[in-house]
Amino acid sequence: MKLQLVNLLLFSDKRKNFLLLLAEGPRDIDGILDLLQVSRISLLPHIKKLKEEGLIVQNGEVYSLSIIGDILVKKARSLLDVASTFEENDFFWSNRKLDSIPFHLLKRMGDLKGSQLLEPELTHGLDLFPELINHFIVSSKVMLLFSYFNPHIPSFSLELAKRDIQVQLIFSRDSFDRFSGDFRNTGEKILAKKNASLFVYAGDPLEIPALIAISESALLLGFFNKNGRFEGQHLLNFEPRALSWGKELFEYYMERSEKVCSMDCSDRSSDGRKAFNDL
């Protein structure tokens, strides 16, 4: 891509927004001006430059992307989405430990565009976010990964399982030790439910995010800071592509975790599972 084309694509908000709008389909000039909230006289010089470089095509009052323009805008959109993801919560991302995210998903950080930053309330530091509860108790399937321990996790997980929600739960080694030691009875009740499964990630807790929580409608993410501490901040996203990104991240760690079954499971040797009291 020539530098001149890079400039045309990225270094003017008017051109960028105009091209992104055309990426959705051809538009007439009146609709474009209305959606972009700009004047005709201010947009015409940009249209002239884009036509000269062969990025857009004009048919009467209707504009559309050329084949070259469509290719370049799709490539540029990926970059712009990643930039938007980081810009929306720049201080949060600049202080997070991101090497817990596999490279193939780091390249798609733009899928998390539009995430809301949730801050913990000082008076409710150990409570689970209402967003986690409200969006998850009405779902048919829930995926949860915790590499820090919150005393509300066992009862929350059991409540989900009792509602016949399909629950997949991953703990780090340290958080599972706390769970199996202090909340053993709750853990056995969870594992007794056919709709619940539990896994333990044997690696370093800092190698995985602090929290991944996915329902059918919401994704909640938490990451350790660069000093290896979890500050209680979370990102919440409802977009389908963010949910897909979160599911891939969860499944990546589930494939690298060991499945746990109840104390009295008799078939654990046949599928590699470990009993609750074997771990």
mmCIF file of C-alpha atoms in Angstrom, residues 63-208:
data_model
loop_
_atom_site.group_PDB
_atom_site.id
_atom_site.type_symbol
_atom_site.label_atom_id
_atom_site.label_comp_id
_atom_site.label_asym_id
_atom_site.label_seq_id
_atom_site.Cartn_x
_atom_site.Cartn_y
_atom_site.Cartn_z
ATOM 1 C CA TYR A 63 -21.138 6.479 -4.274
ATOM 2 C CA SER A 64 -19.637 3.040 -3.674
ATOM 3 C CA LEU A 65 -16.216 1.522 -3.032
ATOM 4 C CA SER A 66 -14.188 0.326 -5.999
ATOM 5 C CA ILE A 67 -12.734 -3.176 -5.868
ATOM 6 C CA ILE A 68 -9.393 -1.733 -4.721
ATOM 7 C CA GLY A 69 -11.138 0.516 -2.220
ATOM 8 C CA ASP A 70 -13.089 -2.396 -0.794
ATOM 9 C CA ILE A 71 -9.904 -4.441 -0.274
ATOM 10 C CA LEU A 72 -8.014 -1.575 1.365
ATOM 11 C CA VAL A 73 -10.870 -0.493 3.618
ATOM 12 C CA LYS A 74 -11.365 -4.063 4.893
ATOM 13 C CA LYS A 75 -7.658 -4.246 5.745
ATOM 14 C CA ALA A 76 -7.690 -0.802 7.320
ATOM 15 C CA ARG A 77 -10.840 -1.568 9.308
ATOM 16 C CA SER A 78 -9.073 -4.359 11.191
ATOM 17 C CA LEU A 79 -6.331 -1.927 12.206
ATOM 18 C CA LEU A 80 -8.834 0.767 13.154
ATOM 19 C CA ASP A 81 -10.832 -1.659 15.295
ATOM 20 C CA VAL A 82 -7.708 -2.695 17.208
ATOM 21 C CA ALA A 83 -6.781 0.950 17.720
ATOM 22 C CA SER A 84 -10.326 1.706 18.936
ATOM 23 C CA THR A 85 -10.208 -1.203 21.395
ATOM 24 C CA PHE A 86 -7.077 0.175 23.023
ATOM 25 C CA GLU A 87 -8.082 3.843 22.809
ATOM 26 C CA GLU A 88 -11.450 3.286 24.496
ATOM 27 C CA ASN A 89 -9.773 2.038 27.679
ATOM 28 C CA ASP A 90 -6.180 3.098 27.109
ATOM 29 C CA PHE A 91 -5.035 3.241 30.744
ATOM 30 C CA PHE A 92 -6.547 -0.175 31.462
ATOM 31 C CA TRP A 93 -4.840 -1.873 28.510
ATOM 32 C CA SER A 94 -1.485 -0.147 28.993
ATOM 33 C CA ASN A 95 -1.232 -1.643 32.477
ATOM 34 C CA ARG A 96 -2.498 -5.170 31.777
ATOM 35 C CA LYS A 97 -0.466 -8.361 31.448
ATOM 36 C CA LEU A 98 -1.462 -9.429 27.933
ATOM 37 C CA ASP A 99 0.930 -12.317 27.380
ATOM 38 C CA SER A 100 -1.831 -14.534 28.785
ATOM 39 C CA ILE A 101 -3.630 -14.083 25.450
ATOM 40 C CA PRO A 102 -2.475 -16.437 22.649
ATOM 41 C CA PHE A 103 -1.031 -14.707 19.616
ATOM 42 C CA HIS A 104 -3.816 -15.662 17.202
ATOM 43 C CA LEU A 105 -6.306 -13.845 19.465
ATOM 44 C CA LEU A 106 -3.996 -10.902 20.153
ATOM 45 C CA LYS A 107 -4.158 -10.230 16.417
ATOM 46 C CA ARG A 108 -7.943 -9.958 16.739
ATOM 47 C CA MET A 109 -8.123 -7.570 19.675
ATOM 48 C CA GLY A 110 -10.333 -5.396 17.475
ATOM 49 C CA ASP A 111 -13.117 -7.901 18.195
ATOM 50 C CA LEU A 112 -13.292 -6.385 21.711
ATOM 51 C CA LYS A 113 -14.133 -2.932 20.363
ATOM 52 C CA GLY A 114 -16.908 -1.263 22.372
ATOM 53 C CA SER A 115 -16.059 -2.912 25.703
ATOM 54 C CA GLN A 116 -17.248 -1.161 28.862
ATOM 55 C CA LEU A 117 -14.824 -0.798 31.767
ATOM 56 C CA LEU A 118 -16.340 -1.830 35.110
ATOM 57 C CA GLU A 119 -14.722 -0.553 38.287
ATOM 58 C CA PRO A 120 -15.226 -2.316 41.637
ATOM 59 C CA GLU A 121 -17.036 -0.390 44.340
ATOM 60 C CA LEU A 122 -14.918 0.037 47.458
ATOM 61 C CA THR A 123 -17.751 -1.099 49.727
ATOM 62 C CA HIS A 124 -18.370 -4.272 47.704
ATOM 63 C CA GLY A 125 -14.864 -5.404 46.839
ATOM 64 C CA LEU A 126 -15.578 -9.138 47.202
ATOM 65 C CA ASP A 127 -19.018 -9.125 45.564
ATOM 66 C CA LEU A 128 -19.495 -10.429 42.055
ATOM 67 C CA PHE A 129 -20.565 -7.806 39.555
ATOM 68 C CA PRO A 130 -24.362 -7.586 39.131
ATOM 69 C CA GLU A 131 -23.662 -7.752 35.383
ATOM 70 C CA LEU A 132 -22.132 -11.187 35.868
ATOM 71 C CA ILE A 133 -25.192 -12.419 37.745
ATOM 72 C CA ASN A 134 -27.925 -10.759 35.699
ATOM 73 C CA HIS A 135 -26.667 -11.882 32.284
ATOM 74 C CA PHE A 136 -25.658 -15.372 33.353
ATOM 75 C CA ILE A 137 -28.584 -16.765 35.351
ATOM 76 C CA VAL A 138 -30.843 -16.502 32.285
ATOM 77 C CA SER A 139 -28.400 -18.188 29.889
ATOM 78 C CA SER A 140 -28.563 -21.829 28.789
ATOM 79 C CA LYS A 141 -24.757 -22.165 28.743
ATOM 80 C CA VAL A 142 -22.055 -20.462 30.799
ATOM 81 C CA MET A 143 -18.260 -20.644 30.587
ATOM 82 C CA LEU A 144 -16.266 -19.441 33.602
ATOM 83 C CA LEU A 145 -12.518 -19.241 34.192
ATOM 84 C CA PHE A 146 -11.079 -17.957 37.469
ATOM 85 C CA SER A 147 -7.386 -17.687 38.285
ATOM 86 C CA TYR A 148 -8.056 -15.657 41.430
ATOM 87 C CA PHE A 149 -10.396 -16.759 44.187
ATOM 88 C CA ASN A 150 -13.584 -14.965 45.140
ATOM 89 C CA PRO A 151 -15.606 -16.569 47.989
ATOM 90 C CA HIS A 152 -18.821 -15.986 46.028
ATOM 91 C CA ILE A 153 -17.686 -18.172 43.112
ATOM 92 C CA PRO A 154 -18.700 -21.577 44.588
ATOM 93 C CA SER A 155 -22.274 -20.589 45.500
ATOM 94 C CA PHE A 156 -22.720 -18.696 42.222
ATOM 95 C CA SER A 157 -21.519 -21.703 40.196
ATOM 96 C CA LEU A 158 -23.786 -24.050 42.142
ATOM 97 C CA GLU A 159 -26.783 -21.757 41.595
ATOM 98 C CA LEU A 160 -26.134 -21.836 37.841
ATOM 99 C CA ALA A 161 -25.893 -25.628 37.862
ATOM 100 C CA LYS A 162 -29.140 -25.945 39.839
ATOM 101 C CA ARG A 163 -30.920 -23.926 37.158
ATOM 102 C CA ASP A 164 -29.988 -26.620 34.598
ATOM 103 C CA ILE A 165 -27.607 -24.225 32.889
ATOM 104 C CA GLN A 166 -24.701 -25.957 31.168
ATOM 105 C CA VAL A 167 -21.696 -24.821 33.219
ATOM 106 C CA GLN A 168 -18.042 -25.215 32.265
ATOM 107 C CA LEU A 169 -15.736 -24.041 35.035
ATOM 108 C CA ILE A 170 -11.937 -23.670 34.904
ATOM 109 C CA PHE A 171 -9.820 -22.892 37.964
ATOM 110 C CA SER A 172 -6.131 -22.147 38.207
ATOM 111 C CA ARG A 173 -4.252 -24.562 40.438
ATOM 112 C CA ASP A 174 -4.136 -22.087 43.344
ATOM 113 C CA SER A 175 -7.795 -21.097 43.161
ATOM 114 C CA PHE A 176 -8.847 -24.750 42.874
ATOM 115 C CA ASP A 177 -6.863 -25.615 46.015
ATOM 116 C CA ARG A 178 -8.831 -22.970 47.889
ATOM 117 C CA PHE A 179 -12.101 -24.122 46.317
ATOM 118 C CA SER A 180 -11.566 -27.837 47.054
ATOM 119 C CA GLY A 181 -10.344 -27.131 50.565
ATOM 120 C CA ASP A 182 -12.740 -24.522 51.963
ATOM 121 C CA PHE A 183 -15.768 -25.249 49.742
ATOM 122 C CA ARG A 184 -15.498 -28.977 49.254
ATOM 123 C CA ASN A 185 -19.189 -29.755 49.826
ATOM 124 C CA THR A 186 -20.238 -27.111 47.324
ATOM 125 C CA GLY A 187 -17.749 -28.480 44.819
ATOM 126 C CA GLU A 188 -19.155 -31.995 45.170
ATOM 127 C CA LYS A 189 -22.688 -30.689 44.658
ATOM 128 C CA ILE A 190 -21.587 -28.927 41.470
ATOM 129 C CA LEU A 191 -19.849 -32.028 40.126
ATOM 130 C CA ALA A 192 -22.898 -34.166 40.942
ATOM 131 C CA LYS A 193 -24.859 -32.172 38.355
ATOM 132 C CA LYS A 194 -24.699 -33.710 34.880
ATOM 133 C CA ASN A 195 -24.845 -30.262 33.306
ATOM 134 C CA ALA A 196 -21.662 -29.064 35.098
ATOM 135 C CA SER A 197 -18.008 -29.792 34.321
ATOM 136 C CA LEU A 198 -14.903 -28.607 36.145
ATOM 137 C CA PHE A 199 -11.312 -28.249 34.936
ATOM 138 C CA VAL A 200 -7.995 -27.295 36.525
ATOM 139 C CA TYR A 201 -5.303 -25.391 34.654
ATOM 140 C CA ALA A 202 -2.012 -26.720 35.967
ATOM 141 C CA GLY A 203 0.226 -23.904 34.760
ATOM 142 C CA ASP A 204 1.158 -20.640 36.430
ATOM 143 C CA PRO A 205 -1.989 -18.601 37.308
ATOM 144 C CA LEU A 206 -0.393 -15.556 35.677
ATOM 145 C CA GLU A 207 -0.290 -17.441 32.371
ATOM 146 C CA ILE A 208 -4.080 -17.120 32.079
#
